[in-house]
Coordinates of C-alpha atoms in Angstrom, one line a residue:
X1 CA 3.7 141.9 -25.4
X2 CA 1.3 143.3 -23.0
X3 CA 2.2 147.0 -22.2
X4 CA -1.0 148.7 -21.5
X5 CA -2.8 147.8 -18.8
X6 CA -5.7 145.5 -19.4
X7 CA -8.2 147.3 -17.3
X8 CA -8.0 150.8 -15.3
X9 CA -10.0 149.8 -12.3
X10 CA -8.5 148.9 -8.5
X11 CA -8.5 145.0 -8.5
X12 CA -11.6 145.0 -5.6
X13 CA -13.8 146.4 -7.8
X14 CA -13.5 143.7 -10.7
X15 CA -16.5 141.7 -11.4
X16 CA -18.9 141.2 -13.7
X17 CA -16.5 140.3 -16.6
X18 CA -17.4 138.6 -19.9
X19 CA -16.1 135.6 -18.9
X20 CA -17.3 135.2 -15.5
X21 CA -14.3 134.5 -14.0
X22 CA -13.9 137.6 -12.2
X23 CA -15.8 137.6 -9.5
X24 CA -14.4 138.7 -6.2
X25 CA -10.9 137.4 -5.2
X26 CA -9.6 137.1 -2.1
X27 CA -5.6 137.5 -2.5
X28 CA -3.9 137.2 0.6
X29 CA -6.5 134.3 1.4
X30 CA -5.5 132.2 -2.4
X31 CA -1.9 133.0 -1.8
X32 CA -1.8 131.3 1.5
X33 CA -3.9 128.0 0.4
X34 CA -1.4 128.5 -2.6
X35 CA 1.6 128.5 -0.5
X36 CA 0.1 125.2 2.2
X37 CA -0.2 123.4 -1.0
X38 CA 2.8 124.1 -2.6
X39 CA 5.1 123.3 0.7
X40 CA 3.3 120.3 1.1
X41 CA 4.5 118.9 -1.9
X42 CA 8.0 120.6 -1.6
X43 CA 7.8 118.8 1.6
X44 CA 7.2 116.0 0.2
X45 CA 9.6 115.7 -2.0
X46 CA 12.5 116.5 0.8
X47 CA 11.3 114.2 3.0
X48 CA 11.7 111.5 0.3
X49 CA 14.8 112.6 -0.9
X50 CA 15.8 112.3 2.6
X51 CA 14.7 108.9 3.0
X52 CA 16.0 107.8 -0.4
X53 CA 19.1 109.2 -0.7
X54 CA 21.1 106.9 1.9
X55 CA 19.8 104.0 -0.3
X56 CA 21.1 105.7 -3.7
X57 CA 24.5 106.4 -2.4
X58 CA 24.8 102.5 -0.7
X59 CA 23.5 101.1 -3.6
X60 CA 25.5 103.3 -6.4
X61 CA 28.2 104.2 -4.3
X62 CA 29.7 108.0 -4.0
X63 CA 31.3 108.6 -7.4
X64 CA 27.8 107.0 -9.4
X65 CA 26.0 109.2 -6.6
X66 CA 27.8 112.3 -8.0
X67 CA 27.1 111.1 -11.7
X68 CA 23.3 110.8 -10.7
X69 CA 23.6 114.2 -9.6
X70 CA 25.0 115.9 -12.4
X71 CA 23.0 114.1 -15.2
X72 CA 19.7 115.4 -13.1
X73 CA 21.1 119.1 -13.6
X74 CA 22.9 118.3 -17.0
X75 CA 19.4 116.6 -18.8
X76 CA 17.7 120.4 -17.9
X77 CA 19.6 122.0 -20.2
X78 CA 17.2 120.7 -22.9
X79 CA 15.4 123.9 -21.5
X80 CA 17.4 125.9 -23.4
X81 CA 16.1 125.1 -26.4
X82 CA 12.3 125.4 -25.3
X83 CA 10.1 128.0 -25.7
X84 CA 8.7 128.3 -22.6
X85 CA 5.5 128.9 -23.7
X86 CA 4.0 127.4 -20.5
X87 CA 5.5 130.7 -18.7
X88 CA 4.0 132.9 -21.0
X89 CA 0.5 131.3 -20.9
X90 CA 0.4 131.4 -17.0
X91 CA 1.4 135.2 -16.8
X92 CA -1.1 135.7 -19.9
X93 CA -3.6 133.8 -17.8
X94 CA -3.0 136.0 -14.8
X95 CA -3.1 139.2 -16.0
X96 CA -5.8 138.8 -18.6
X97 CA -8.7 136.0 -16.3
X98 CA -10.9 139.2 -14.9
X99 CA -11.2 140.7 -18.5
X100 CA -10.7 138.1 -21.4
X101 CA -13.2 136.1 -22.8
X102 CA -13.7 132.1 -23.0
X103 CA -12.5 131.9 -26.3
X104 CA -9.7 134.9 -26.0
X105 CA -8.1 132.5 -22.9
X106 CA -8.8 129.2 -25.0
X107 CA -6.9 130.5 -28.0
X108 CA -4.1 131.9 -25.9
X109 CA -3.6 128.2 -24.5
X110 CA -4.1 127.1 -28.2
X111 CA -1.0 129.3 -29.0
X112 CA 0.8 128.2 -26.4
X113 CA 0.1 124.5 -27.3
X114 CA 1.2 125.3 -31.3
X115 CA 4.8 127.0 -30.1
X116 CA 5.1 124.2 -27.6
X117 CA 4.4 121.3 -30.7
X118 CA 7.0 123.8 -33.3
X119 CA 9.7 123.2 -30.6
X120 CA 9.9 119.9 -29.7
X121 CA 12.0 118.7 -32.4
X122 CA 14.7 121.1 -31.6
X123 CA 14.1 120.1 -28.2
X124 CA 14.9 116.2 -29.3
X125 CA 18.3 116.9 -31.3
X126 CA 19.5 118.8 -28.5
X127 CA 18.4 115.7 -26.2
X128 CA 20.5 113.8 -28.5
X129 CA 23.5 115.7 -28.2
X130 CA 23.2 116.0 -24.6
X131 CA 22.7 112.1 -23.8
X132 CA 25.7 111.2 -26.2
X133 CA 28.2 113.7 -24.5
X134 CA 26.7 112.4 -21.2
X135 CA 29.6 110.1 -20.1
X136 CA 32.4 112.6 -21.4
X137 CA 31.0 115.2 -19.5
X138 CA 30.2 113.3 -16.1
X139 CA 34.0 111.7 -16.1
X140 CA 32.0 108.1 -16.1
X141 CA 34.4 105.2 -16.2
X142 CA 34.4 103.8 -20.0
X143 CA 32.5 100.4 -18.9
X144 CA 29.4 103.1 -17.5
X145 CA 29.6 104.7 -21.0
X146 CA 26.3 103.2 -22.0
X147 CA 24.7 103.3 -18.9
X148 CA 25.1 107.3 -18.6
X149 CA 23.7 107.5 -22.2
X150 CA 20.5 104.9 -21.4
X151 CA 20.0 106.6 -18.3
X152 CA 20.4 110.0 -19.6
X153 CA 17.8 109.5 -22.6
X154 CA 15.2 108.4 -20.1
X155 CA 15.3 111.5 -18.3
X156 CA 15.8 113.6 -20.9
X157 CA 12.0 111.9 -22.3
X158 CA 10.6 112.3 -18.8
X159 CA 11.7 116.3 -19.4
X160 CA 9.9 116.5 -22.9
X161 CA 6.5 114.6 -21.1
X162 CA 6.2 117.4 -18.4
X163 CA 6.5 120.2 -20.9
X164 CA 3.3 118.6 -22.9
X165 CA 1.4 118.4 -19.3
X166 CA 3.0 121.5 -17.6
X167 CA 0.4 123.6 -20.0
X168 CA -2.1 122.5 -17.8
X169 CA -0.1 123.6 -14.7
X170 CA 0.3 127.3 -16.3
X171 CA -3.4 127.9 -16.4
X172 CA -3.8 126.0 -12.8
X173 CA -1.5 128.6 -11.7
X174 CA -2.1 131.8 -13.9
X175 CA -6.0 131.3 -12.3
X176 CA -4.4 131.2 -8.9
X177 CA -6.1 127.7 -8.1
X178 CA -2.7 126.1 -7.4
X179 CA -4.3 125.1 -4.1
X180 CA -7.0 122.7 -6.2
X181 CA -4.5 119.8 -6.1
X182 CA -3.3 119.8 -2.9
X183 CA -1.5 117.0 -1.8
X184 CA -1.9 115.1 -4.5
X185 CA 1.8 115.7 -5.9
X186 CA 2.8 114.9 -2.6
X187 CA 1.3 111.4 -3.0
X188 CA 3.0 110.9 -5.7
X189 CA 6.1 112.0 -4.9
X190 CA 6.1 109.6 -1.9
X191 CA 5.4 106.9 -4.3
X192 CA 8.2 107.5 -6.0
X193 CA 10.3 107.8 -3.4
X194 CA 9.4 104.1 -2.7
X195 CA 9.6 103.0 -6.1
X196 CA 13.0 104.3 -6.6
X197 CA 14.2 102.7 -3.1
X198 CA 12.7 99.5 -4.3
X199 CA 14.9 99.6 -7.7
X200 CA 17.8 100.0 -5.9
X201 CA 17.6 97.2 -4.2
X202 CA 16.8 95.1 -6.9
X203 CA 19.9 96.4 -8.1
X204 CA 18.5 97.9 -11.1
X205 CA 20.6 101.1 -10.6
X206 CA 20.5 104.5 -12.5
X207 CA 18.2 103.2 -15.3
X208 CA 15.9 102.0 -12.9
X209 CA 16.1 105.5 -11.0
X210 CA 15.6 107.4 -14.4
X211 CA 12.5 105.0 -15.3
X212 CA 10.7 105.7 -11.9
X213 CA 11.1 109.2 -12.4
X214 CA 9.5 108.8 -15.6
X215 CA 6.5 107.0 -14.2
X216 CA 6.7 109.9 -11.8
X217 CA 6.3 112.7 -14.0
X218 CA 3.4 110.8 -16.4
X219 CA 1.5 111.0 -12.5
X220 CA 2.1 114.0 -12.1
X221 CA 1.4 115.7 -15.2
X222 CA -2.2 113.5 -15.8
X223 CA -3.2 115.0 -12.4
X224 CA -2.6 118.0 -13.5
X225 CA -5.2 117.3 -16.6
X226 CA -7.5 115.9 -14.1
X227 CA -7.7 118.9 -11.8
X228 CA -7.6 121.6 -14.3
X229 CA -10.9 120.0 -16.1
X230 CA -12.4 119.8 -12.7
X231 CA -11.7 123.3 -12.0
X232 CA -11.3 125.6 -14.8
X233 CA -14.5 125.8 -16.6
X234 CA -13.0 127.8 -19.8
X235 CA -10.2 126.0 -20.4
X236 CA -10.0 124.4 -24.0
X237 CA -7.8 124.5 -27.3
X238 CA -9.2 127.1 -29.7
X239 CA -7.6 127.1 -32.7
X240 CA -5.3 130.6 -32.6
X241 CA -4.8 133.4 -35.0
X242 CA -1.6 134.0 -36.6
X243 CA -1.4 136.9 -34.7
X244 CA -2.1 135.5 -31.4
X245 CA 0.9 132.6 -31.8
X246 CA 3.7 135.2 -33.1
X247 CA 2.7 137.5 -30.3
X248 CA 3.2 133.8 -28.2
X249 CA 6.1 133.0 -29.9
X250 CA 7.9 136.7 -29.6
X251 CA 7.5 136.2 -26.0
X252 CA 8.3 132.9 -25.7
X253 CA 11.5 134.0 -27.3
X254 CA 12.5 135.7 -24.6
X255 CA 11.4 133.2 -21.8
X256 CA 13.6 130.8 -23.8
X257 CA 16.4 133.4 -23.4
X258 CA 15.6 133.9 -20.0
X259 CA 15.8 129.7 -19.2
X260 CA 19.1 129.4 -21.0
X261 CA 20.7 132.5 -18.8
X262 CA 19.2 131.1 -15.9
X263 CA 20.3 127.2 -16.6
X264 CA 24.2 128.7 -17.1
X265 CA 23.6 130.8 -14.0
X266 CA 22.3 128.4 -11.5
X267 CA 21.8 125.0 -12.9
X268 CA 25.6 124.8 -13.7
X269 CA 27.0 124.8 -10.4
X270 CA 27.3 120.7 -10.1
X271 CA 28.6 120.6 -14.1
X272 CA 31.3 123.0 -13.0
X273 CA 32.3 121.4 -10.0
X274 CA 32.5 118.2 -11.4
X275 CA 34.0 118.9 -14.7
X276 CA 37.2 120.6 -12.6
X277 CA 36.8 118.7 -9.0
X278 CA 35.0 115.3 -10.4
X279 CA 32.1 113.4 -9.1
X280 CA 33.1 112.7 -5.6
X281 CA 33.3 116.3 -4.5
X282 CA 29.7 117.2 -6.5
X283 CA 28.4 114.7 -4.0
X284 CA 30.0 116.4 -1.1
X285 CA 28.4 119.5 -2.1
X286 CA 25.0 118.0 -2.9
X287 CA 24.9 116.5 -0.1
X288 CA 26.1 119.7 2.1
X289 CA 23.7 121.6 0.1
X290 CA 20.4 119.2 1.1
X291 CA 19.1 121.1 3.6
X292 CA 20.1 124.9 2.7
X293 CA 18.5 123.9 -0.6
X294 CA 15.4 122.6 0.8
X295 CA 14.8 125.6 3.3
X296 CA 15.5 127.7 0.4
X297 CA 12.5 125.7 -1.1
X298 CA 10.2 126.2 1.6
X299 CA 10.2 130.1 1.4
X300 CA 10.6 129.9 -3.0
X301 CA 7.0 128.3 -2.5
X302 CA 6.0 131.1 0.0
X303 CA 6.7 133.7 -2.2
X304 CA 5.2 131.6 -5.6
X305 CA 2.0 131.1 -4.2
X306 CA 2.1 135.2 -4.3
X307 CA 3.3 135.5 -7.5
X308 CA -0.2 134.8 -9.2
X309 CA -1.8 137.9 -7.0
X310 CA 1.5 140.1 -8.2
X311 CA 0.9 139.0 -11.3
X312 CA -3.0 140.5 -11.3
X313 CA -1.9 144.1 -9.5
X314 CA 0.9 144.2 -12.6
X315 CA -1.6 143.8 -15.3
X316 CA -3.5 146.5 -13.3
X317 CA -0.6 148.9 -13.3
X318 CA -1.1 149.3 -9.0
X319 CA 2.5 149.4 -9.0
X320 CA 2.2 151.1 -5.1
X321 CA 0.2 147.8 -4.0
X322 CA 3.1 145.8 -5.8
X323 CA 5.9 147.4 -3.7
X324 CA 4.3 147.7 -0.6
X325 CA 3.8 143.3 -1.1
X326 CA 7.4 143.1 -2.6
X327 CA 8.7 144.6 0.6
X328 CA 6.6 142.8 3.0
X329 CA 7.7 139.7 0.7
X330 CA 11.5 140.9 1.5
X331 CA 11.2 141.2 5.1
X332 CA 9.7 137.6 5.3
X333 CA 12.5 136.4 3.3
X334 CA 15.2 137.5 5.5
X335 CA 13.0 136.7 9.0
X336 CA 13.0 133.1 7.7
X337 CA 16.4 132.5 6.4
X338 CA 18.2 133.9 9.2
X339 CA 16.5 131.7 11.6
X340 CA 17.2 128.9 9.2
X341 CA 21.0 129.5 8.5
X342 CA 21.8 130.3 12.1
X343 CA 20.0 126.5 12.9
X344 CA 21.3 125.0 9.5
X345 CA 25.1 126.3 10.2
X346 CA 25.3 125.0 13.6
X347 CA 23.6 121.7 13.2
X348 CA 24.0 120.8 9.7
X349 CA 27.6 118.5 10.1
X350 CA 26.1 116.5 12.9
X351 CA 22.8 116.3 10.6
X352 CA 25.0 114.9 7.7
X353 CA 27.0 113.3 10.3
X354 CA 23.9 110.4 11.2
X355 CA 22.5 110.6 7.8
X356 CA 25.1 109.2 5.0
X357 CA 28.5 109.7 7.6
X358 CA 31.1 112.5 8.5
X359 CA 33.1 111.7 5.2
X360 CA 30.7 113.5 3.5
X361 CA 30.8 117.0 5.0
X362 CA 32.2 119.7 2.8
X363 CA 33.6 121.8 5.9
X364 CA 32.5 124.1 8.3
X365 CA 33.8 127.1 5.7
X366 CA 32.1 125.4 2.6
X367 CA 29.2 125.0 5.0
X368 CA 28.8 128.5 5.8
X369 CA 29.1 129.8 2.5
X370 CA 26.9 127.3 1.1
X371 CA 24.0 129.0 3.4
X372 CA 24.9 132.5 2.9
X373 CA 24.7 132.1 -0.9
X374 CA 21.8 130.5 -0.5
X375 CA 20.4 133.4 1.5
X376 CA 22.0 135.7 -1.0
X377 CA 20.0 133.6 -3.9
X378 CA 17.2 133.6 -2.0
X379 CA 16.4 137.6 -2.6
X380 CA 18.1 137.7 -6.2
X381 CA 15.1 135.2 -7.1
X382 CA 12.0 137.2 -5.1
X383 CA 13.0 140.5 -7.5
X384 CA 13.2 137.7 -10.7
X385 CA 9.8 136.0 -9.8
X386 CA 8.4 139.7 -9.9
X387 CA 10.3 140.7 -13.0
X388 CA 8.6 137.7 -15.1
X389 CA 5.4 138.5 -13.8
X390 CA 6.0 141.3 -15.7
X391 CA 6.4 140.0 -19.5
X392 CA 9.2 142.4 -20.0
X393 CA 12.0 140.3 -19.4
X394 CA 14.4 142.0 -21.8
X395 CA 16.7 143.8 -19.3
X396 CA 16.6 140.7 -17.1
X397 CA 17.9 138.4 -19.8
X398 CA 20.9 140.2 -20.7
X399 CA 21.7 140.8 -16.6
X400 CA 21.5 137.2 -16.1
X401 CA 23.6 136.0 -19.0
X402 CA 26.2 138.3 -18.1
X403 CA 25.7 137.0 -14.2
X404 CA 26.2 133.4 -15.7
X405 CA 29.4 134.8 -17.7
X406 CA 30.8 135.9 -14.4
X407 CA 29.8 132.6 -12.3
X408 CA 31.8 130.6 -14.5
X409 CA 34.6 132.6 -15.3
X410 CA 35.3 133.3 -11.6
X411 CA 34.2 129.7 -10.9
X412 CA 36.7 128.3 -13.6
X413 CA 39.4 130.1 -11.0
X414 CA 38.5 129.8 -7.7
X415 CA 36.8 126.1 -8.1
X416 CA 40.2 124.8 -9.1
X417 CA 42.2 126.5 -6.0
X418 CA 39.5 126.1 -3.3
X419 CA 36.8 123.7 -4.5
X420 CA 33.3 123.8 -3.0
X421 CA 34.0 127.0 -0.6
X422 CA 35.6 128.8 -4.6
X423 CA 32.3 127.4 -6.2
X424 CA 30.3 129.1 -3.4
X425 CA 32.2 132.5 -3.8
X426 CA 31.7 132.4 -7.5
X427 CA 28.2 132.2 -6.9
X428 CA 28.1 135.1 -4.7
X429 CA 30.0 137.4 -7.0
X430 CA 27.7 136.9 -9.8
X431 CA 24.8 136.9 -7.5
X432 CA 25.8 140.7 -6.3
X433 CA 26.2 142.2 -10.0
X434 CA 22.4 140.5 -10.8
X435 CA 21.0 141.8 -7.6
X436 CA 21.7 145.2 -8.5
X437 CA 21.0 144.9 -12.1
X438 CA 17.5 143.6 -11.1
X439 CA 17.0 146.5 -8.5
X440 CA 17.5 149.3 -11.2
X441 CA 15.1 146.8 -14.0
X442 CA 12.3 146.9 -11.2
X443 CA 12.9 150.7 -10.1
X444 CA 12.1 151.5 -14.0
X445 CA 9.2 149.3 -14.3
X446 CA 7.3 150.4 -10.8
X447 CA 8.2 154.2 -11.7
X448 CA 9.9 154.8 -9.2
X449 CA 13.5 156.3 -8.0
X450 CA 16.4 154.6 -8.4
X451 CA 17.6 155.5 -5.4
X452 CA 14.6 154.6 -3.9
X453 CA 14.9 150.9 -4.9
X454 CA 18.6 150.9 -3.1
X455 CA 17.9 152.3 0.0
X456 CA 19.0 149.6 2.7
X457 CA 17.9 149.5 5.9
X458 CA 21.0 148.5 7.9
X459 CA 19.6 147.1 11.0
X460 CA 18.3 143.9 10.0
X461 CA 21.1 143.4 8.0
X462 CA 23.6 143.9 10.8
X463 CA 21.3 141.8 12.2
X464 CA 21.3 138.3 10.2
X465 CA 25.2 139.0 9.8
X466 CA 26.0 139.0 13.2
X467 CA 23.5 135.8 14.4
X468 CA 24.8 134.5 11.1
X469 CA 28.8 135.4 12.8
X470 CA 27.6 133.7 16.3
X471 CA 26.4 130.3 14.5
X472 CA 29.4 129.9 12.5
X473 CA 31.9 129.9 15.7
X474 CA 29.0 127.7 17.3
X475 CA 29.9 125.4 14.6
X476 CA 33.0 124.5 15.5
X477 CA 32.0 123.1 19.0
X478 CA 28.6 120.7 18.0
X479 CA 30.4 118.8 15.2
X480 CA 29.9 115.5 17.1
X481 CA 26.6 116.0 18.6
X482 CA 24.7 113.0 18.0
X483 CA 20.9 112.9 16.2
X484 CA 19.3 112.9 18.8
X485 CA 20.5 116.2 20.2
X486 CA 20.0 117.6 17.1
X487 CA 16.5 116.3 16.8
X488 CA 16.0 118.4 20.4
X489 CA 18.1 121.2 19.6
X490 CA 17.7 122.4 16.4
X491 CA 14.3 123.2 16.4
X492 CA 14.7 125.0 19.7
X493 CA 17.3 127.3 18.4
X494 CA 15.1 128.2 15.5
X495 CA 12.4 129.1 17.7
X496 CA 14.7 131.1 19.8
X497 CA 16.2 133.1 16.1
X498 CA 12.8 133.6 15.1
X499 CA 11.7 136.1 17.7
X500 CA 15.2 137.4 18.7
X501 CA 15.2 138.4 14.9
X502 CA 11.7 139.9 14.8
X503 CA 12.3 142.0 17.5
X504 CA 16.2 143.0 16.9
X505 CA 16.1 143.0 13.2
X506 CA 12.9 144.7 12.3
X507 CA 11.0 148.0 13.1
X508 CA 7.9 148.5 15.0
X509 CA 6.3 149.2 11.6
X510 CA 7.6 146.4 10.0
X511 CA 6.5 144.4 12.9
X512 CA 2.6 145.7 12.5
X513 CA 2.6 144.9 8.7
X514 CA 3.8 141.5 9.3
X515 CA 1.0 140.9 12.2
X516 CA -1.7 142.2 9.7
X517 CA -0.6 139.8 7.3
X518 CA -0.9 136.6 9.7
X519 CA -4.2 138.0 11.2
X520 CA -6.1 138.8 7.6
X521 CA -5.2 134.9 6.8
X522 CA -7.9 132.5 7.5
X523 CA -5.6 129.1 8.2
X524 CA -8.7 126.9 8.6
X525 CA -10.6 128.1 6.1
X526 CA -11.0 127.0 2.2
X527 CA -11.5 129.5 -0.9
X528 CA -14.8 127.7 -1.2
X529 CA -16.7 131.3 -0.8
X530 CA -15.1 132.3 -4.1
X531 CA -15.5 131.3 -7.5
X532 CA -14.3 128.2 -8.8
X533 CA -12.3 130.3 -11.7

């Protein structure tokens, strides 16, 4: 495990290295081309869903909707018996691209390959298992039983592809050149979207879903090849030490740890809900969720395309420069998701309403808590991106398994007495204890307080809650709006939160650190002055 930092000089001053890769690097400038190309695809791939899913639910109807659903959230927890090596080779990457040299970071990814390759059968009988229990678990009708299975296999395959290419995403993101492949995941995405469309109207149903998203992910991942050889000059297979794969593997332990404690604790929520409420309602929820989730997207890839940067002042130890960016990240967070869950709240029944009809709305109550857990997630994940960046993932494990343990136990209860609105409370309750437990694991790694980490500033908190209060009553009276006055409205209202937010909800200073941020960006400008690595 890295524990010592890597090099003792400030991160402007870096250059020169044995490697050649580390010249002079603009951060703020690499985490904004980052974040464009990361919310274009994420973009992308909303857009599509939006488009598609009408035809998927027509086609399928609601209860196979439901299944399709849970089998996509049910086929991921083949992650729990991976590695994760692809997560330790991109923080590796990060922290160690100024100093290493070409055949240091080629036998790192060589390691990573080698732990990746001892896995994969584990990986397959836990596929097995997983695709057999399929209908059982989904409540699918007996005459679907081999459908479920067929279609769960194929994903579960198009899972095991991406881990084999998403090494070559971990070093296209540990070298901060995310941005390199921009819009080309969007393309394919798109593609897909058409391709999937098109299989349900030849009536070739789940399995033809599962094999387009297998087709899919085989584009995706050889793009990733493709950019990566274009743009990473070291990058290679060098055949690794023993050393170098058991320090990969030690880590990778943990990662693994870490992806089972997250799968229970946030991939689980559609398993539980349709194990104790059955399919119909997990499509009422997915549906409900659509746009919460995809907003929630939107700001995930601002803050990831940050991470990489975060990732360089950790192995640096500038732990002041780390907290000064995890608060500015903070105050971004809560800017943009109160001006979405005030729009999202008021509009989002109309919205569902003119998509896939009002018999799919989850309720104004399930509505609102769907966005304020999703607000509530929203900050829990900005303090675990930061954590992982890290490689000391220890404390964060055990928090989040016992934050899983709570989310179902509570969700066991309150799903089966109030349904989607107990599923959301759940959440939130296990979301609280790993918020805190987070705080006080990042308040001992940045040496500071404890107290220090905790202090809350109240005002744009009282804030969000009370624009958050005055959108909730406001959706009780635009329930029957019609798409077009939501197309007109919505994004007014969300220009109107934005600024009544900024200005009521955050401090002068807060205000000045947010403006230097948007001015040091250069939105029309490339990384082109930089090096390639």
């Amino acid at each position: 495990m890295i524990e010592k930092p890597i090099i003792e000089k400030p991160s402007e001053d870096i250059g020169g290295q044995k490697n050649g890769v580390g010249k002079k690097e603009n951060l703020k400038q690499r985490a904004y081309l980052n974040t464009v190309s990361s919310m274009m695809d994420y973009t992308a791939n909303r857009l599509t869903g939006l488009f598609v899913n009408p035809f998927v639910i027509e086609g399928l109807g609601t209860s196979l909707f439901g299944i399709w659903q849970m089998l996509g959230q049910f086929t991921g927890y083949v992650n729990i018996a991976d590695t994760r090596s692809s997560q330790v080779l991109k923080w590796t990457v990060a922290q160690k691209k100024d100093v290493a040299s070409v055949e240091e970071l080629r036998k790192d990814a060589g390691a990573a390959f080698v732990v990746m390759l001892l896995v994969m059968p584990v990986i397959l009988i836990a596929g097995s298992f997983i695709a057999w229990y399929a209908p059982y678990i989904t409540h699918a009708e007996k005459a679907h039983y081999d459908l479920i299975r067929i279609t769960c296999s194929l994903l579960i395959f198009s899972v095991l592809v991406f881990k084999f290419f998403e090494l070559f995403e971990a070093v296209l993101r540990g070298m901060n050149l995310t941005f390199k492949r921009m819009g080309v995941r969007a393309i394919i995405v798109i593609l897909g979207g058409g391709l999937k469309v098109l299989a349900i109207i030849r009536g070739y149903g789940l399995i033809g879903l599962a094999v387009v998203q297998l087709f899919d992910t085989l584009l995706i991942g050889t793009s990733y090849y493709i950019v990566v050889k274009r743009n990473v000059e070291w990058f290679g297979f060098a055949k690794p030490n023993r050393s170098n794969i058991f320090r990969f593997g030690k880590l990778s332990a943990w990662y693994l740890a870490d992806a089972g404690a997250n799968m229970v604790n946030t991939n689980s929520d559609k398993i539980l809900l349709g194990i104790i409420a059955g399919p119909v309602t997990v499509a009422y929820y997915t549906l409900t969720k659509f746009i919460p989730a995809a907003l929630q997207g939107l700001i995930n890839r601002v803050i990831l395309g940050i991470m990489p940067g975060i990732g360089k002042l950790l192995g640096l130890k500038e732990y002041d420069k780390v907290n000064r960016v995890r608060k500015k990240i903070n105050s971004v967070s809560l800017l943009l998701t109160t001006a979405f869950g005030v729009t999202v709240i008021i509009f989002n029944q109309s919205f569902l309403n003119a998509w896939v009809g009002k018999e799919h709305f989850a309720g104004h109550t399930a509505n609102a808590l769907i966005m304020i857990m999703t607000i509530q997630d929203t900050f829990v994940k900005n303090d675990a991106y930061i954590i992982s960046a890290t490689l000391d993932i220890k404390k964060k494990v055990f928090l989040t398994l016992i934050s899983g343990v709570l989310f179902a136990g509570f969700g066991v209860v309150l799903v089966s007495k109030m349904g989607v609105a107990g599923l959301c409370l759940s959440f939130m309750i296990s979301r609280l204890f790993l918020f805190i437990g987070q705080r006080r694991v990042l308040a001992a790694l940045m040496k500071t307080e404890t107290q220090t980490a905790f202090n809350i500033n109240y005002r744009p908190f009282v804030t969000a809650i009370l624009m958050l209060g005055i959108a909730m009553w406001l959706a009780t009276k635009t329930g029957s709006i019609g798409i077009y006055q939501v197309i007109l409205f919505a994004p007014a209202v969300f220009v109107i939160s934005l600024p009544l937010f900024y200005f009521s909800g955050l401090s002068k200073a807060e205000r000045l650190e947010l403006q230097q941020i948007i001015t040091s960006i250069k939105f029309f400008k490339s990384d082109s002055g930089f090096s390639k690595n």
